[in-house]
mmCIF file of C-alpha atoms in Angstrom:
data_model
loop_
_atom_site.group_PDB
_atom_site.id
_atom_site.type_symbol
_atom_site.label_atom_id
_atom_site.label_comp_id
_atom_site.label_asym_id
_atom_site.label_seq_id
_atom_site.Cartn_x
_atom_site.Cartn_y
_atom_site.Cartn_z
ATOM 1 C CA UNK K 13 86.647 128.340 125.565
ATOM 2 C CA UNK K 14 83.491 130.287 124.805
ATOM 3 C CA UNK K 15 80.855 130.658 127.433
ATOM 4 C CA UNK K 16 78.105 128.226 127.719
ATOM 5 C CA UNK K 17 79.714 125.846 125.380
ATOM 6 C CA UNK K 18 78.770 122.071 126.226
ATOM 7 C CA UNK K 19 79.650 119.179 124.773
ATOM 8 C CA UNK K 20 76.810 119.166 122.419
ATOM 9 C CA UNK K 21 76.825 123.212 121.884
ATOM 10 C CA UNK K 22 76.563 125.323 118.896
ATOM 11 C CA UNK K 23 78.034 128.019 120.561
ATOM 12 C CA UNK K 24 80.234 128.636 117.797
ATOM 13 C CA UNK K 25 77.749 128.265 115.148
ATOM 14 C CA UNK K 26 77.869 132.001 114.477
ATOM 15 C CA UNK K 27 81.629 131.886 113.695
ATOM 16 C CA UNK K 28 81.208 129.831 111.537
ATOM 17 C CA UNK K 29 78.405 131.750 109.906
ATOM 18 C CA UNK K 30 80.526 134.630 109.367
ATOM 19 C CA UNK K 31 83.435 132.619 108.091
ATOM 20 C CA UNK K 32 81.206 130.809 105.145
ATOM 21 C CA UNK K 33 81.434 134.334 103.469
ATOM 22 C CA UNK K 34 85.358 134.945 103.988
ATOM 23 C CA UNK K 35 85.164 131.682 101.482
ATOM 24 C CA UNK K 36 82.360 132.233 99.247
ATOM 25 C CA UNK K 37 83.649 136.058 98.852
ATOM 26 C CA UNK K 38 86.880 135.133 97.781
ATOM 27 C CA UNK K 39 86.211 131.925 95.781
ATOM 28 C CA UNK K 40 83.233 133.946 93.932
ATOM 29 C CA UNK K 41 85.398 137.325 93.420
ATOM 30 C CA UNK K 42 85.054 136.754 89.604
ATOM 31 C CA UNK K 43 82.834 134.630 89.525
ATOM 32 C CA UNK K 44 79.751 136.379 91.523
ATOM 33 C CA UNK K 45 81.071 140.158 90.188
ATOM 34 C CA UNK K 46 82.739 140.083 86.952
ATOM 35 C CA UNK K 47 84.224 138.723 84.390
ATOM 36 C CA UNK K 48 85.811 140.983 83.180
ATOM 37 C CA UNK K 49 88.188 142.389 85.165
ATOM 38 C CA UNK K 50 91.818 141.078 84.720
ATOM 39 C CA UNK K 51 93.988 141.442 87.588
ATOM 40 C CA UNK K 52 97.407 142.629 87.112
ATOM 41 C CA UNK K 53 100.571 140.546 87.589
ATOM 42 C CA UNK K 54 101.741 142.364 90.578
ATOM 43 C CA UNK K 55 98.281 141.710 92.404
ATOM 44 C CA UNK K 56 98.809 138.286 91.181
ATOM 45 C CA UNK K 57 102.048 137.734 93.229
ATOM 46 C CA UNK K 58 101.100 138.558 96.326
ATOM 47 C CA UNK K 59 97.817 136.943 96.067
ATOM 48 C CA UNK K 60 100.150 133.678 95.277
ATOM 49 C CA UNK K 61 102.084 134.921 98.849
ATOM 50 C CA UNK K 62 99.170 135.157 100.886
ATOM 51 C CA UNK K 63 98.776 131.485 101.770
ATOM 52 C CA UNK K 64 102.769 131.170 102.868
ATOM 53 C CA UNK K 65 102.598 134.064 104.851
ATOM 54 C CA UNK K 66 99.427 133.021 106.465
ATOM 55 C CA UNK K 67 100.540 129.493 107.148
ATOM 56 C CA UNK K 68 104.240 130.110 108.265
ATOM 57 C CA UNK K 69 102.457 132.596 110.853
ATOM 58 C CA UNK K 70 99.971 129.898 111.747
ATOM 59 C CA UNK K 71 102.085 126.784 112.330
ATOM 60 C CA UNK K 72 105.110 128.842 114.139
ATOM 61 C CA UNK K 73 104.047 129.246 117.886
ATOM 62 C CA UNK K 74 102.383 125.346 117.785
ATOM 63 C CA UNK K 75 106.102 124.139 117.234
ATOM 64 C CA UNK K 76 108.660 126.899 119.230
ATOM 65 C CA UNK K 77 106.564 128.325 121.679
ATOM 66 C CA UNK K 78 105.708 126.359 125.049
ATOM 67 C CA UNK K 79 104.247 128.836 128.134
ATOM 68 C CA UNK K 80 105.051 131.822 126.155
ATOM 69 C CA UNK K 81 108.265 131.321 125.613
ATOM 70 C CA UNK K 82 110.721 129.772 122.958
ATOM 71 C CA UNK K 83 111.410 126.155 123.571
ATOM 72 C CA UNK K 84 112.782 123.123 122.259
ATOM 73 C CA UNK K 85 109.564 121.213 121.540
ATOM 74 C CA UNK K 86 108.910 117.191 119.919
ATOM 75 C CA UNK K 87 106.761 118.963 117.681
ATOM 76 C CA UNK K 88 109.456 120.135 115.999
ATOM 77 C CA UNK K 89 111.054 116.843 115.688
ATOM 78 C CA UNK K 90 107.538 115.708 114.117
ATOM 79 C CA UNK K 91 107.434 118.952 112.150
ATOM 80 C CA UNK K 92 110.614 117.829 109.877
ATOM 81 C CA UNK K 93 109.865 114.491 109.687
ATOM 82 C CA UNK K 94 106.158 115.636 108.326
ATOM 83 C CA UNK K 95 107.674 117.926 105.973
ATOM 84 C CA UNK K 96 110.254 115.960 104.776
ATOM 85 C CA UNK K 97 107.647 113.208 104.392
ATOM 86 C CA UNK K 98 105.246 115.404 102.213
ATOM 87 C CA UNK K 99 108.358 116.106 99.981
ATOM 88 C CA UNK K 100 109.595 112.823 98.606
ATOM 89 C CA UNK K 101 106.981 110.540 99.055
ATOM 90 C CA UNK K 102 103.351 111.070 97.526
ATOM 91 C CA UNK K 103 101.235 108.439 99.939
ATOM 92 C CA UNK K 104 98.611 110.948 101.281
ATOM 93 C CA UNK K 105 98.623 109.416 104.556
ATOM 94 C CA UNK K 106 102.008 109.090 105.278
ATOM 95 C CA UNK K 107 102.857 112.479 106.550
ATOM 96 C CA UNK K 108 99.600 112.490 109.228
ATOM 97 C CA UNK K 109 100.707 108.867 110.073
ATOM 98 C CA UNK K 110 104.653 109.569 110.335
ATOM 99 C CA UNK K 111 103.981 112.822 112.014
ATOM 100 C CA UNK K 112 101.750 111.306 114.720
ATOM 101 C CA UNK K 113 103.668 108.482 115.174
ATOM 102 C CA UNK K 114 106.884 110.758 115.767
ATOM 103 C CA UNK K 115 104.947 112.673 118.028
ATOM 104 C CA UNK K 116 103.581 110.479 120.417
ATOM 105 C CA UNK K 117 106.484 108.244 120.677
ATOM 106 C CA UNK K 118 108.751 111.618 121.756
ATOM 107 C CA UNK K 119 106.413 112.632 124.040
ATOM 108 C CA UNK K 120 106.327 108.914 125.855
ATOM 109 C CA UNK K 121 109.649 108.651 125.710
ATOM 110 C CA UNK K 122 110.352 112.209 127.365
ATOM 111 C CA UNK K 123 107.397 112.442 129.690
ATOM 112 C CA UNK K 124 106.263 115.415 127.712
ATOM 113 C CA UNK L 13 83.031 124.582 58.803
ATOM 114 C CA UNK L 14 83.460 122.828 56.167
ATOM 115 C CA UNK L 15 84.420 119.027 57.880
ATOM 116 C CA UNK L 16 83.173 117.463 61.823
ATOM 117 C CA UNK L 17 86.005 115.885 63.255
ATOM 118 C CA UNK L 18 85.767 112.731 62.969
ATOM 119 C CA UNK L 19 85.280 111.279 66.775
ATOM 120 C CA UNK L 20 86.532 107.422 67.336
ATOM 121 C CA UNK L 21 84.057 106.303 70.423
ATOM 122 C CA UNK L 22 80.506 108.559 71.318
ATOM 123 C CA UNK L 23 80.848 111.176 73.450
ATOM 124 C CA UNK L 24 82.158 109.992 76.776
ATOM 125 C CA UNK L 25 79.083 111.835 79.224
ATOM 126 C CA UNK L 26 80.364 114.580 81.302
ATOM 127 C CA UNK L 27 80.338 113.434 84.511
ATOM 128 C CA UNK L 28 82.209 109.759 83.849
ATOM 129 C CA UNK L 29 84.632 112.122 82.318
ATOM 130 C CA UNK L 30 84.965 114.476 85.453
ATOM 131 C CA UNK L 31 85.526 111.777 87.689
ATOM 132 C CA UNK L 32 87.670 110.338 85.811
ATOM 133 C CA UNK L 33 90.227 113.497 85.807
ATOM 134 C CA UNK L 34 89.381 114.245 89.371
ATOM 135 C CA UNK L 35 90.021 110.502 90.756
ATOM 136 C CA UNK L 36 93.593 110.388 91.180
ATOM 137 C CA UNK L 37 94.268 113.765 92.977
ATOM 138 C CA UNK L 38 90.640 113.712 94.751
ATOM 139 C CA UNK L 39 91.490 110.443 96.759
ATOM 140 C CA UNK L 40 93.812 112.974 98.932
ATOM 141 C CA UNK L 41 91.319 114.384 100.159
ATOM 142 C CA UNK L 42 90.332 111.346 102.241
ATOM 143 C CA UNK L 43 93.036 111.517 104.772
ATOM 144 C CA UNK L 44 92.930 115.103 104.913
ATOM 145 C CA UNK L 45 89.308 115.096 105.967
ATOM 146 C CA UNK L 46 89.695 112.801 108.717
ATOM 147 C CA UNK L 47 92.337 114.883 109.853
ATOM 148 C CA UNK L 48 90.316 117.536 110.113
ATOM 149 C CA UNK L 49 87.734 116.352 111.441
ATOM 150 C CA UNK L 50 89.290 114.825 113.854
ATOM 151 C CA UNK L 51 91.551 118.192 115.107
ATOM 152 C CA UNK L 52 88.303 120.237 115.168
ATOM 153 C CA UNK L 53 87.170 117.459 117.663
ATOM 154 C CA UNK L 54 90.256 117.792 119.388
ATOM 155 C CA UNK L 55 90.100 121.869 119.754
ATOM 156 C CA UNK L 56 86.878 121.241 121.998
ATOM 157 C CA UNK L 57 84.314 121.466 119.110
ATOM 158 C CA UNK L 58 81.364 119.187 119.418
ATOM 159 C CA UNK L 59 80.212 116.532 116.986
ATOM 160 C CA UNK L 60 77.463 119.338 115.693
ATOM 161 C CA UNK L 61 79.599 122.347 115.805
ATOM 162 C CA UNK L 62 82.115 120.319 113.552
ATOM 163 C CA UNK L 63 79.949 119.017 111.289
ATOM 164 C CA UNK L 64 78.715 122.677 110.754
ATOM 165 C CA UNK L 65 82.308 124.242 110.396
ATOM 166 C CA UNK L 66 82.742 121.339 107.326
ATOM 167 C CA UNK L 67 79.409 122.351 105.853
ATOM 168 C CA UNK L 68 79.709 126.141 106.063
ATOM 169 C CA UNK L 69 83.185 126.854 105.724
ATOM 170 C CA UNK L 70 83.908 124.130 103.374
ATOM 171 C CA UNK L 71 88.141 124.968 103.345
ATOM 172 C CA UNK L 72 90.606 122.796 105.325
ATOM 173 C CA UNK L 73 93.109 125.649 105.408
ATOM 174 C CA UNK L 74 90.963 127.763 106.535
ATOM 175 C CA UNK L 75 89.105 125.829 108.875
ATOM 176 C CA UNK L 76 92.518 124.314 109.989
ATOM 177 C CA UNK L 77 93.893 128.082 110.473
ATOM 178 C CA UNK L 78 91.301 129.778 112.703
ATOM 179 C CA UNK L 79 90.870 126.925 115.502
ATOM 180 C CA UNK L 80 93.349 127.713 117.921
ATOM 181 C CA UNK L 81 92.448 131.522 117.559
ATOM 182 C CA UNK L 82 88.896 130.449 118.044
ATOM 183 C CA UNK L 83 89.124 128.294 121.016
ATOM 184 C CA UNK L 84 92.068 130.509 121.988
ATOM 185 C CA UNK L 85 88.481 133.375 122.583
ATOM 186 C CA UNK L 86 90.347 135.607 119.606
ATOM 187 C CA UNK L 87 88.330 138.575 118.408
ATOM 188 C CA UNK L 88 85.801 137.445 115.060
ATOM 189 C CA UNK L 89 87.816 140.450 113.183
ATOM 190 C CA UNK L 90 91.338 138.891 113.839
ATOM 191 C CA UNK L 91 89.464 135.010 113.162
ATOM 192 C CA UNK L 92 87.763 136.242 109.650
ATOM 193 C CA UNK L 93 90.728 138.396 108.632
ATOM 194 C CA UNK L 94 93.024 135.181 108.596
ATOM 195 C CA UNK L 95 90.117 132.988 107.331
ATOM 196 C CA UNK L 96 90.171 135.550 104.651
ATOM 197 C CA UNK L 97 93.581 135.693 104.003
ATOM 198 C CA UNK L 98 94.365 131.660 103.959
ATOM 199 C CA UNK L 99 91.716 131.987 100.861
ATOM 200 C CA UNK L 100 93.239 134.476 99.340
ATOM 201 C CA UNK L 101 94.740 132.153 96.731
ATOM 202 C CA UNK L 102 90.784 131.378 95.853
ATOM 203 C CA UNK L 103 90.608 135.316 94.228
ATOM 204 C CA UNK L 104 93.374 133.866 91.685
ATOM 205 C CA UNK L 105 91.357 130.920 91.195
ATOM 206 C CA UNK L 106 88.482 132.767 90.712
ATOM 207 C CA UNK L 107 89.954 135.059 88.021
ATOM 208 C CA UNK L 108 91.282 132.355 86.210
ATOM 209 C CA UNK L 109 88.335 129.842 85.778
ATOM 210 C CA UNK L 110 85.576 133.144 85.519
ATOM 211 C CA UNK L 111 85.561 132.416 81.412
ATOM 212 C CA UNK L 112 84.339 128.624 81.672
ATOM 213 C CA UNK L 113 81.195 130.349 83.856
ATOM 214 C CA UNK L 114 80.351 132.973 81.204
ATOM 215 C CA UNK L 115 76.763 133.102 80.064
ATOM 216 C CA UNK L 116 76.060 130.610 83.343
ATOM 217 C CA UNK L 117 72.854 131.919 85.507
ATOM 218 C CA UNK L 118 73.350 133.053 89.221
ATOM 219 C CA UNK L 119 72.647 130.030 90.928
ATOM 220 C CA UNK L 120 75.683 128.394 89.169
ATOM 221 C CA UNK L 121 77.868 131.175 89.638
ATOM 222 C CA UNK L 122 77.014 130.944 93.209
ATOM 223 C CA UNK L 123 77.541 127.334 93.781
ATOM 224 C CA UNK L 124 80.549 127.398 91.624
ATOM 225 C CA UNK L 125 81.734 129.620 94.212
ATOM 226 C CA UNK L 126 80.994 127.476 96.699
ATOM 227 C CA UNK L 127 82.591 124.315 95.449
ATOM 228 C CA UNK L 128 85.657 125.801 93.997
ATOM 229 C CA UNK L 129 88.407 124.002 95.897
ATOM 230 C CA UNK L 130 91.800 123.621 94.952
ATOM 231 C CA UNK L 131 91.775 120.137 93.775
ATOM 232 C CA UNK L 132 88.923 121.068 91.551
ATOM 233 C CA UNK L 133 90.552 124.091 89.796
ATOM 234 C CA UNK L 134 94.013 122.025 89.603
ATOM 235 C CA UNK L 135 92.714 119.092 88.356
ATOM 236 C CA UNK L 136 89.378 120.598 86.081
ATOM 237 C CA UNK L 137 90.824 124.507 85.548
ATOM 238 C CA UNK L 138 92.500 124.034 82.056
ATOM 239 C CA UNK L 139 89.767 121.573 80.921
ATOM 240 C CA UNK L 140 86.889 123.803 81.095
ATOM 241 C CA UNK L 141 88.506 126.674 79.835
ATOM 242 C CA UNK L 142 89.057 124.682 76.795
ATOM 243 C CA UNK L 143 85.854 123.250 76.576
ATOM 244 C CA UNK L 144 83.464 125.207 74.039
ATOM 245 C CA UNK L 145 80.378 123.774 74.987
ATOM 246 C CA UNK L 146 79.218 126.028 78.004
ATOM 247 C CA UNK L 147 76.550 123.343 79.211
ATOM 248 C CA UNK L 148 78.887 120.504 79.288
ATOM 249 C CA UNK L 149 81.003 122.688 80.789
ATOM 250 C CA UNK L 150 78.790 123.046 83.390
ATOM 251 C CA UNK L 151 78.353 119.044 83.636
ATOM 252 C CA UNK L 152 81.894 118.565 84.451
ATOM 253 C CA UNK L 153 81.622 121.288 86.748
ATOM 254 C CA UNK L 154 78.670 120.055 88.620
ATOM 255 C CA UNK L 155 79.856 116.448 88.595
ATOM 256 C CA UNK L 156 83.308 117.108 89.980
ATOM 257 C CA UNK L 157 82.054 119.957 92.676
ATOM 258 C CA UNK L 158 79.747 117.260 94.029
ATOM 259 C CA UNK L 159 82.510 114.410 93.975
ATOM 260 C CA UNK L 160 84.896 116.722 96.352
ATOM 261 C CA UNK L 161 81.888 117.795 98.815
ATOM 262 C CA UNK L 162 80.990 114.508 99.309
ATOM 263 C CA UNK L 163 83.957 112.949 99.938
ATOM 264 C CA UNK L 164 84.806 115.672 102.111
ATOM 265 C CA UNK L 165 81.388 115.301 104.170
ATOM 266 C CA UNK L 166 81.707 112.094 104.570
ATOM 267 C CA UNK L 167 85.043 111.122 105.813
ATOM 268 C CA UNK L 168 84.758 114.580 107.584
ATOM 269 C CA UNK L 169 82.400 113.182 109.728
ATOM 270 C CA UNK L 170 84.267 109.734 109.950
ATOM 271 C CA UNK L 171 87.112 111.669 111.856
ATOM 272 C CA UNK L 172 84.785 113.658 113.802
ATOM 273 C CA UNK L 173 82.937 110.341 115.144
ATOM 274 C CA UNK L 174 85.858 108.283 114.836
ATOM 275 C CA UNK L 175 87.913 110.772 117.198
ATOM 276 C CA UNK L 176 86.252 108.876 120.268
ATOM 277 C CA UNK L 177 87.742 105.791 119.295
ATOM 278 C CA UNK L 178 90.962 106.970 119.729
ATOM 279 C CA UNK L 179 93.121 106.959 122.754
ATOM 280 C CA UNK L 180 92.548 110.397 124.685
ATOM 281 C CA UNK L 181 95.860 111.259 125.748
ATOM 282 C CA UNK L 182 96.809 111.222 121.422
ATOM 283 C CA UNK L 183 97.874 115.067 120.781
ATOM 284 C CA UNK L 184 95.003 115.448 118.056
ATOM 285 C CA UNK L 185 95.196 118.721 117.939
ATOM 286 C CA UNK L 186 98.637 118.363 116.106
ATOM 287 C CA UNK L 187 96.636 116.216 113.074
ATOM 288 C CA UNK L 188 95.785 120.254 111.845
ATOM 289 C CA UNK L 189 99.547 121.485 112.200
ATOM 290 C CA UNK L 190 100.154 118.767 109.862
ATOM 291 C CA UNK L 191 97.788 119.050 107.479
ATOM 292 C CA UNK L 192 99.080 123.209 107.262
ATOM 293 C CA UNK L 193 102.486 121.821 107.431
ATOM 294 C CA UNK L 194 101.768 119.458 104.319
ATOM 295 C CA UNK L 195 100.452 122.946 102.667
ATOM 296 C CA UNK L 196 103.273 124.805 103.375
ATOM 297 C CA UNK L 197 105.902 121.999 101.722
ATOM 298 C CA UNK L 198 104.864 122.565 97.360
ATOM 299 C CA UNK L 199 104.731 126.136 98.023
ATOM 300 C CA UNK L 200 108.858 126.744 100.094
ATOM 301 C CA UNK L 201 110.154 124.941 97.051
ATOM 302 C CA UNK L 202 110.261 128.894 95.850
ATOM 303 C CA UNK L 203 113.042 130.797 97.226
ATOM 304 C CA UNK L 204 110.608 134.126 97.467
ATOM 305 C CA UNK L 205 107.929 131.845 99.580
ATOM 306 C CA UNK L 206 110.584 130.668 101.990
ATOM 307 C CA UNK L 207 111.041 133.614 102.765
ATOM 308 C CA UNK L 208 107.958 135.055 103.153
ATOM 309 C CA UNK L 209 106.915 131.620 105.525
ATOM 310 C CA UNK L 210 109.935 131.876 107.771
ATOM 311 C CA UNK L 211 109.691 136.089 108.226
ATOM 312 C CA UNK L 212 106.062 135.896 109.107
ATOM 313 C CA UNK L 213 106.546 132.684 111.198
ATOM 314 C CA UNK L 214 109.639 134.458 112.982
ATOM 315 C CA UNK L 215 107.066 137.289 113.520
ATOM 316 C CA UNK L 216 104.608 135.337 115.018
ATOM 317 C CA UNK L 217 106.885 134.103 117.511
ATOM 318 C CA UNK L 218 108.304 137.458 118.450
ATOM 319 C CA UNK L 219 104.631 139.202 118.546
ATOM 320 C CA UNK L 220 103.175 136.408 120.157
ATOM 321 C CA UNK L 221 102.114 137.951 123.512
ATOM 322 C CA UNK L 222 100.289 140.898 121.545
ATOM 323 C CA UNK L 223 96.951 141.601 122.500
ATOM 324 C CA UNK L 224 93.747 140.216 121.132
ATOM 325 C CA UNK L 225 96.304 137.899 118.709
ATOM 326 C CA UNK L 226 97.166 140.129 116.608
ATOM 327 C CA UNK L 227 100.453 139.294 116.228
ATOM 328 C CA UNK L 228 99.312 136.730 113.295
ATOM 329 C CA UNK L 229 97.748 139.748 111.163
ATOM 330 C CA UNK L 230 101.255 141.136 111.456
ATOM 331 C CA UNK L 231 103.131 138.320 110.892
ATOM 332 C CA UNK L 232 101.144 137.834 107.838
ATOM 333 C CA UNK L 233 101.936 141.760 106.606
ATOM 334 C CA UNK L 234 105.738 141.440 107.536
ATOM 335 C CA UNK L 235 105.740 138.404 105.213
ATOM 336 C CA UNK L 236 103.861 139.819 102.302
ATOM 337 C CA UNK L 237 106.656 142.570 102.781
ATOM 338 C CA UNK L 238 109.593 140.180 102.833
ATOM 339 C CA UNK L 239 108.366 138.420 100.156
ATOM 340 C CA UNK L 240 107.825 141.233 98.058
ATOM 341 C CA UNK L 241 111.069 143.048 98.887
ATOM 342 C CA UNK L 242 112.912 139.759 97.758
ATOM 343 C CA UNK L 243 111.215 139.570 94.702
ATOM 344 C CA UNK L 244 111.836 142.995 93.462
ATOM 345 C CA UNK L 245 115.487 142.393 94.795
ATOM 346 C CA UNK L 246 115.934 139.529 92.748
ATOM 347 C CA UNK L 247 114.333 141.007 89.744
ATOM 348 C CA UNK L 248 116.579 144.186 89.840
ATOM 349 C CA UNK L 249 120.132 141.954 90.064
ATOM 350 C CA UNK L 250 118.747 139.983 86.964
ATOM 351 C CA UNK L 251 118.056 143.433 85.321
ATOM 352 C CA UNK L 252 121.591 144.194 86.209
#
């Protein structure tokens, strides 16, 4: 954790400074500077990518990775159940509540 | 022209119509705020900090994305860089709802680009770009940007104060691996995203130990590459 960060800090206030602009800059790319520039299907694609890359990168080491190294982990478990949740049934809340749920009860019933 | 349309009721005003498109698909964002705002609480963040990273950032993905390279002391380049990247798909956004802004002044344009979430160019997109009136289409705009920042505020901060009602030994944390995972489900219903999500997530386990995190930044690249090599693969056996 960042130095000199209490429980009532703004230590990471400037982070977060920063990162307003990695969403205004890319939300306002046509918007803020031009119209008229099309962007080409190719460009397109891999814009469309980006986010599964980004996620799949993201969510990875939180579910097989324990110390460092690759482990079976109940986040997993929770993981498919979450996903599988999202896919067939529309309630918003039912993949944060199933996924907890799954969680917790794992890691009670292993000691984890 | 030589005959009006003949309209059966008086104009319905802009913003009863803007909530009414945005209600349905808007009222997700309501457990996805609370979970948010209750895994930045979790990461360490104070009530202020989080409050903040909701009002300046203003992008669950994004926001969701960069906390455990945050807390995890990453280096700002390696934070923005995959802030920047999880928004990528706002560029295509962007592009496509540009036309429904022409003729608008700068202050619009810049709060449009502020307030352009992914609910609101789902739900709102095709709408405005089929609207000819460039002040109501404005109006709908406004009325449905302010409808998704304030529900977001709001039950934002509900998980970020309600986090200390809940039991401390929960895994919180895991409330923003779900939210990402509930992302990641729409989009691997395409065979070319599948596998760009499970190259760059095999990536990110193998380059874990990298210095200064920088295995996600490659992870990401491999991905783009795998899903790009795929496509082109696919498109050349159809040519075939």
């Amino acid at each position: 954790m960042a130095d000199g960060h209490g429980a009532w800090g703004w230590g990471y206030l400037p982070i977060f400074l920063l990162l307003f602009w990695a969403t205004w800059l890319t939300r306002g790319a046509f918007l803020l500077f031009g119209e008229k520039v099309r962007l080409p299907q190719s460009v397109q694609t891999w814009l469309r990518y980006a986010p599964a890359a980004a996620l799949g990168a993201l969510v990875a080491p939180d579910l097989f990775l324990a110390g460092g190294a690759v482990t079976f982990k109940p986040e997993l478990v929770a993981a498919v159940v979450v996903m599988v949740t999202a896919a067939f049934w529309r309630n918003p809340w039912a993949p944060f509540a199933l996924g907890m749920l799954t969680l917790v009860a794992l890691q009670n019933a292993f000691g984890g | 022209m030589s005959r009006e349309p003949r309209r059966a009721a008086p104009e319905e005003p802009a913003w009863r119509e803007a909530l009414r498109l945005m209600m349905p698909l808007s009222l997700g964002l309501i457990p996805w705020s609370i979970a948010t705002g209750l895994a930045m609480r979790a990461y360490g963040l104070s009530e202020g900090e989080a409050a903040a990273m909701n009002l300046f950032v203003y992008a669950a993905t994004a926001q969701l994305g960069t906390l455990p390279l945050i807390v995890a002391g990453a280096p700002i380049a390696i934070v923005w860089l995959t802030a920047a990247v999880l928004n990528l798909r706002f560029v295509i956004y962007s592009a496509a709802i540009s036309p429904a802004f022409h003729q608008q002044s700068w202050a619009r344009r810049a709060l449009g680009s502020y307030w352009l979430v992914d609910a609101l160019f789902i739900v709102l997109g095709p709408r405005l770009n089929a609207e000819p009136d460039p002040e109501r289409r404005w109006r709908l705009f406004f009325a449905a940007g302010l409808w998704c920042w304030g529900l977001w505020q709001l039950f934002g901060l509900i998980g970020i104060f309600g986090a200390e009602w809940l039991p401390r030994d929960w895994p919180l944390t895991f409330m923003g691996t779900i939210a990402l995972l509930v992302l990641l489900v729409p989009l691997v219903k395409e065979a070319a995203m599948r596998v760009t999500a499970l190259t760059s997530a095999t990536v990110a386990i193998l380059a874990y130990d990298l210095p200064l995190k920088s295995g996600v930044v490659i992870a990401v690249l491999a991905g783009l590459a795998a899903g790009g090599a795929w496509t082109s693969w696919q498109a050349r056996r159809q040519g075939a």
